[in-house]
Tab-separated table of C-alpha atoms and ligand atoms in Angstrom:
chain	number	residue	atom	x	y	z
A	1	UNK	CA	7.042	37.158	56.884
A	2	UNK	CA	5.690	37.582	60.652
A	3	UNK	CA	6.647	33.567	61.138
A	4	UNK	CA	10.263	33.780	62.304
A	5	UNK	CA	11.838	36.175	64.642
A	6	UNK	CA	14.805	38.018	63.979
A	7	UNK	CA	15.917	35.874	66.877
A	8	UNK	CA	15.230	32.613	65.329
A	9	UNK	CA	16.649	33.897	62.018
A	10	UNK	CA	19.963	34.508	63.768
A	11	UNK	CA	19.829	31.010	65.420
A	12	UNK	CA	18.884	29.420	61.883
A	13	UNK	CA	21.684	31.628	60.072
A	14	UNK	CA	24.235	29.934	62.606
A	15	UNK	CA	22.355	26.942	62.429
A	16	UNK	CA	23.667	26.912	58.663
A	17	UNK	CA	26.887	28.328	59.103
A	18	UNK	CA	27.642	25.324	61.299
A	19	UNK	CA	25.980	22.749	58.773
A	20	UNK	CA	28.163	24.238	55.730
A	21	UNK	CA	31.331	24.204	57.780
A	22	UNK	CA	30.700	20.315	58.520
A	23	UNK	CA	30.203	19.595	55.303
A	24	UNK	CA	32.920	21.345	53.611
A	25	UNK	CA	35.050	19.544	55.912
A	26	UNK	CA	33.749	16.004	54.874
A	27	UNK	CA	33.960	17.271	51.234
A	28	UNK	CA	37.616	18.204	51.808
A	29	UNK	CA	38.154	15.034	53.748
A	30	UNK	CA	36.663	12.447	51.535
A	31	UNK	CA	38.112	14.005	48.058
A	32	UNK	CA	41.196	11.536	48.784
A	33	UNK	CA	39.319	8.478	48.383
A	34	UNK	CA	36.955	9.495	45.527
A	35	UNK	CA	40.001	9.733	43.038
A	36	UNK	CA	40.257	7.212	40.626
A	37	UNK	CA	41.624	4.233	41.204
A	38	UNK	CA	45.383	3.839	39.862
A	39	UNK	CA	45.528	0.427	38.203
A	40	UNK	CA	49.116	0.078	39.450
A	41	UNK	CA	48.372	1.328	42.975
A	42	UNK	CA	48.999	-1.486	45.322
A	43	UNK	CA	45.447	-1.592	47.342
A	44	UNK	CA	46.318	-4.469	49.814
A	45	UNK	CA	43.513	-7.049	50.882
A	46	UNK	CA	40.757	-4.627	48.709
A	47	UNK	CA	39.919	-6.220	45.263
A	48	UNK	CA	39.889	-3.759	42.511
A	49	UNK	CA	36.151	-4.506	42.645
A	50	UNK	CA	35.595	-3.311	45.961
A	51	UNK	CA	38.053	-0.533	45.522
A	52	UNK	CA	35.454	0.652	42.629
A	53	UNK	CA	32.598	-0.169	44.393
A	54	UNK	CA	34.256	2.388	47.250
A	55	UNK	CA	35.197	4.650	45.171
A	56	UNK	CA	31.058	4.607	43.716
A	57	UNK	CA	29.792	5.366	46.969
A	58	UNK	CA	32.163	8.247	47.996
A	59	UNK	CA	31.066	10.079	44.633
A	60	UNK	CA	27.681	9.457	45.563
A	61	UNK	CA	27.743	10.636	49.093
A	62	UNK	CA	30.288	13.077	47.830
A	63	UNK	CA	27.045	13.988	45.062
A	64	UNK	CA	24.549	14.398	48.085
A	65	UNK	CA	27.068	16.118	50.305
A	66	UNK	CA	27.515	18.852	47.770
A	67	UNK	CA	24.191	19.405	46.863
A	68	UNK	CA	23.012	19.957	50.703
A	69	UNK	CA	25.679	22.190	50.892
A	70	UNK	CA	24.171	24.152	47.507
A	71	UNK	CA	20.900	24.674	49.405
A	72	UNK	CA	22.344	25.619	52.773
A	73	UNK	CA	24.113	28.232	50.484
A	74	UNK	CA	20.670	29.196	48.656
A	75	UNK	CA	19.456	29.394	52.249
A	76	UNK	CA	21.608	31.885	53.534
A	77	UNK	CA	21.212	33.996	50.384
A	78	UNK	CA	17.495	33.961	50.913
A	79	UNK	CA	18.177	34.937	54.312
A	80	UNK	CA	20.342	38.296	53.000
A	81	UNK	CA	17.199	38.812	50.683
A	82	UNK	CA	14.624	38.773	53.875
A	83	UNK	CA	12.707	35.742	52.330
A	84	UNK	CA	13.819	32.409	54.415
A	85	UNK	CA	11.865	30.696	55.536
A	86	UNK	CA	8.712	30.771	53.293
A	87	UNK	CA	7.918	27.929	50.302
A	88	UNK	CA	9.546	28.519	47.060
A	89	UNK	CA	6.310	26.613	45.925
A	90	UNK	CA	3.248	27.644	47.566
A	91	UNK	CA	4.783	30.898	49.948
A	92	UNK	CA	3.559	29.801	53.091
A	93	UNK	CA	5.627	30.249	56.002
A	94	UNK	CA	7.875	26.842	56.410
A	95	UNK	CA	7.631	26.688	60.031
A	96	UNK	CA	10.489	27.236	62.419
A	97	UNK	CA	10.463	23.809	63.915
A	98	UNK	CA	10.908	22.173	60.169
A	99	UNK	CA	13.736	24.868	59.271
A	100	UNK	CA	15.353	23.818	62.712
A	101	UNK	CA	15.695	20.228	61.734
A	102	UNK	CA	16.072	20.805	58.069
A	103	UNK	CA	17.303	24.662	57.496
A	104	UNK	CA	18.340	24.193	54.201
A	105	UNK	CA	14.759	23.301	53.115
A	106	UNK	CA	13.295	25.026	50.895
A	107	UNK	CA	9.769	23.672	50.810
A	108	UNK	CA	7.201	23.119	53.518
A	109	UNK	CA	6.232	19.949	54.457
A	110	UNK	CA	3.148	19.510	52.261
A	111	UNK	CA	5.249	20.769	48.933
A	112	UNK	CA	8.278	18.392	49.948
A	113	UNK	CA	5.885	15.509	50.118
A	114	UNK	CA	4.131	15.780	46.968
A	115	UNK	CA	7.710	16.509	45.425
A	116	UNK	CA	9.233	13.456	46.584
A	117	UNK	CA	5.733	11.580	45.507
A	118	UNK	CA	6.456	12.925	41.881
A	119	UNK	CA	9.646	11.215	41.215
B	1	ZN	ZN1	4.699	24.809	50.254
């Protein structure tokens, strides 16, 4: 891996660190209002309805949030094991400007795209 420098694999690894923290935080912060509803809680002006609908979208973003924060986690193991920053599909280098603005990817541009064509 001649791509990244240690330099930009320390910047990365921080770069991550500071992306986990964040989201850890929001996970922490948002587990209040993805609790079920109690049917006897008074909810004020909120219909049940939109108290469900809510509570839907904070276990969704709640969903996403925790899986970002699964491959920030895979990212920093794959930096212990010396092998960030190449495709887990095709092992080409990634590119540091990609990993910059996405570090917890673990494709390359051209494998993320046909990926997200599959589905
Ligand atoms: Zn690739």
């Amino acid at each position: 891996m001649a791509e990244l420098t240690e330099t930009q694999i320390e910047e990365l690894r921080a770069l991550i660190l500071l992306n986990c923290r964040g989201l850890q935080e929001l996970l922490d912060s948002s587990s209040e209002s993805s609790k079920p509803v109690a049917l006897d809680e008074p909810i004020g002006r909120l219909s049940r309805m939109d108290a469900l609908q809510q509570q839907h979208m904070a276990i969704a973003s709640r969903q996403s949030q925790t899986k970002r924060l699964q491959l920030l986690q895979n990212a920093l193991q794959a930096i212990e094991r010396e092998d960030y920053g190449e495709c887990r599909l095709c092992e080409e280098p990634i590119g540091y400007p990609r990993l910059k603005a996405r570090p917890e990817t673990p494709f390359c541009l051209g494998c993320q795209g046909r990926s997200e064509e599959e589905r």
